[in-house]
mmCIF file of C-alpha atoms in Angstrom:
data_model
loop_
_atom_site.group_PDB
_atom_site.id
_atom_site.type_symbol
_atom_site.label_atom_id
_atom_site.label_comp_id
_atom_site.label_asym_id
_atom_site.label_seq_id
_atom_site.Cartn_x
_atom_site.Cartn_y
_atom_site.Cartn_z
ATOM 1 C CA UNK J 26 40.575 52.375 72.807
ATOM 2 C CA UNK J 27 38.368 55.298 73.854
ATOM 3 C CA UNK J 28 36.966 57.473 71.080
ATOM 4 C CA UNK J 29 37.650 61.207 71.220
ATOM 5 C CA UNK J 30 34.764 63.354 72.533
ATOM 6 C CA UNK J 31 32.114 64.366 69.999
ATOM 7 C CA UNK J 32 29.610 67.199 70.054
ATOM 8 C CA UNK J 33 25.963 67.097 69.064
ATOM 9 C CA UNK J 34 22.735 69.054 69.295
ATOM 10 C CA UNK J 35 19.288 67.826 70.346
ATOM 11 C CA UNK J 36 16.976 67.883 67.306
ATOM 12 C CA UNK J 37 13.969 65.930 68.595
ATOM 13 C CA UNK J 38 12.507 64.847 71.925
ATOM 14 C CA UNK J 39 9.623 62.443 72.435
ATOM 15 C CA UNK J 40 8.221 61.339 75.799
ATOM 16 C CA UNK J 41 6.455 58.086 74.839
ATOM 17 C CA UNK J 42 5.234 57.454 78.387
ATOM 18 C CA UNK J 43 5.642 58.865 81.873
ATOM 19 C CA UNK J 44 9.280 58.858 82.983
ATOM 20 C CA UNK J 45 10.705 57.836 79.596
ATOM 21 C CA UNK J 46 12.398 60.172 77.141
ATOM 22 C CA UNK J 47 13.581 59.495 73.589
ATOM 23 C CA UNK J 48 16.252 61.949 72.416
ATOM 24 C CA UNK J 49 17.535 62.338 68.865
ATOM 25 C CA UNK J 50 20.869 64.064 68.341
ATOM 26 C CA UNK J 51 22.490 65.469 65.236
ATOM 27 C CA UNK J 52 26.233 64.948 65.471
ATOM 28 C CA UNK J 53 28.684 67.699 64.459
ATOM 29 C CA UNK J 54 30.611 65.005 62.596
ATOM 30 C CA UNK J 55 29.801 61.432 61.556
ATOM 31 C CA UNK J 56 29.842 58.934 64.377
ATOM 32 C CA UNK J 57 31.175 55.605 63.156
ATOM 33 C CA UNK J 58 29.366 52.998 65.210
ATOM 34 C CA UNK J 59 27.913 49.516 64.811
ATOM 35 C CA UNK J 60 24.863 48.004 66.442
ATOM 36 C CA UNK J 61 25.385 47.259 70.122
ATOM 37 C CA UNK J 62 27.612 50.244 70.844
ATOM 38 C CA UNK J 63 26.755 53.036 73.265
ATOM 39 C CA UNK J 64 27.278 56.733 73.940
ATOM 40 C CA UNK J 65 28.937 58.129 77.039
ATOM 41 C CA UNK J 66 27.155 61.389 77.817
ATOM 42 C CA UNK J 67 28.465 64.126 80.103
ATOM 43 C CA UNK J 68 25.750 65.655 82.229
ATOM 44 C CA UNK J 69 25.842 69.080 83.814
ATOM 45 C CA UNK J 70 25.383 67.415 87.216
ATOM 46 C CA UNK J 71 28.406 67.352 89.523
ATOM 47 C CA UNK J 72 28.809 64.289 91.728
ATOM 48 C CA UNK J 73 29.662 64.466 95.436
ATOM 49 C CA UNK J 74 33.372 64.191 94.565
ATOM 50 C CA UNK J 75 33.084 67.289 92.350
ATOM 51 C CA UNK J 76 33.440 65.377 89.068
ATOM 52 C CA UNK J 77 30.882 65.717 86.283
ATOM 53 C CA UNK J 78 28.501 62.762 85.959
ATOM 54 C CA UNK J 79 28.994 60.603 82.836
ATOM 55 C CA UNK J 80 26.565 57.866 81.851
ATOM 56 C CA UNK J 81 26.485 55.239 79.083
ATOM 57 C CA UNK J 82 23.356 54.894 76.932
ATOM 58 C CA UNK J 83 22.684 52.327 74.205
ATOM 59 C CA UNK J 84 22.185 53.693 70.698
ATOM 60 C CA UNK J 85 18.780 52.910 69.195
ATOM 61 C CA UNK J 86 19.303 54.239 65.688
ATOM 62 C CA UNK J 87 20.730 52.116 62.868
ATOM 63 C CA UNK J 88 24.432 52.474 62.156
ATOM 64 C CA UNK J 89 23.582 53.639 58.616
ATOM 65 C CA UNK J 90 22.578 56.988 60.179
ATOM 66 C CA UNK J 91 26.027 58.090 61.308
ATOM 67 C CA UNK J 92 25.074 61.776 61.751
ATOM 68 C CA UNK J 93 21.856 61.173 63.721
ATOM 69 C CA UNK J 94 21.733 59.179 66.921
ATOM 70 C CA UNK J 95 18.684 58.244 68.970
ATOM 71 C CA UNK J 96 18.553 56.925 72.542
ATOM 72 C CA UNK J 97 15.965 56.387 75.271
ATOM 73 C CA UNK J 98 16.364 57.097 78.981
ATOM 74 C CA UNK J 99 14.124 56.147 81.883
ATOM 75 C CA UNK J 100 13.980 58.825 84.596
ATOM 76 C CA UNK J 101 15.384 57.723 87.960
ATOM 77 C CA UNK J 102 14.455 59.824 90.995
ATOM 78 C CA UNK J 103 18.058 60.164 92.186
ATOM 79 C CA UNK J 104 19.818 59.640 88.847
ATOM 80 C CA UNK J 105 22.035 62.577 87.871
ATOM 81 C CA UNK J 106 22.390 61.277 84.311
ATOM 82 C CA UNK J 107 18.707 60.613 83.718
ATOM 83 C CA UNK J 108 17.802 63.923 85.360
ATOM 84 C CA UNK J 109 20.104 65.694 82.917
ATOM 85 C CA UNK J 110 18.609 63.900 79.898
ATOM 86 C CA UNK J 111 15.071 64.711 81.040
ATOM 87 C CA UNK J 112 16.022 68.404 81.347
ATOM 88 C CA UNK J 113 17.260 68.634 77.732
ATOM 89 C CA UNK J 114 15.351 70.707 75.191
ATOM 90 C CA UNK J 115 15.494 70.839 71.398
ATOM 91 C CA UNK J 116 18.530 72.888 70.374
ATOM 92 C CA UNK J 117 20.597 72.067 73.485
ATOM 93 C CA UNK J 118 24.213 71.007 72.928
ATOM 94 C CA UNK J 119 25.302 67.561 74.169
ATOM 95 C CA UNK J 120 28.840 66.305 74.628
#
């Protein structure tokens, strides 16, 4: 079963090394998840077929923090999803 879409806002960004970005989100509502689950993030990047790019990212934060979610993304030169994540700024909405 697919979970309904959730909305969040970027509250912290850390670039621990070149090409790697750690993003922390504050969810609009609690996100019930357990370790090992992932987020599917919509980017603003359209694919060749005209559809919006969606990518799955593993959740780093513990499941006890259901309103804050942290994930890390390595930048890929031609990756529409990673390009989107690396363009995010604190305060940006994420769906």
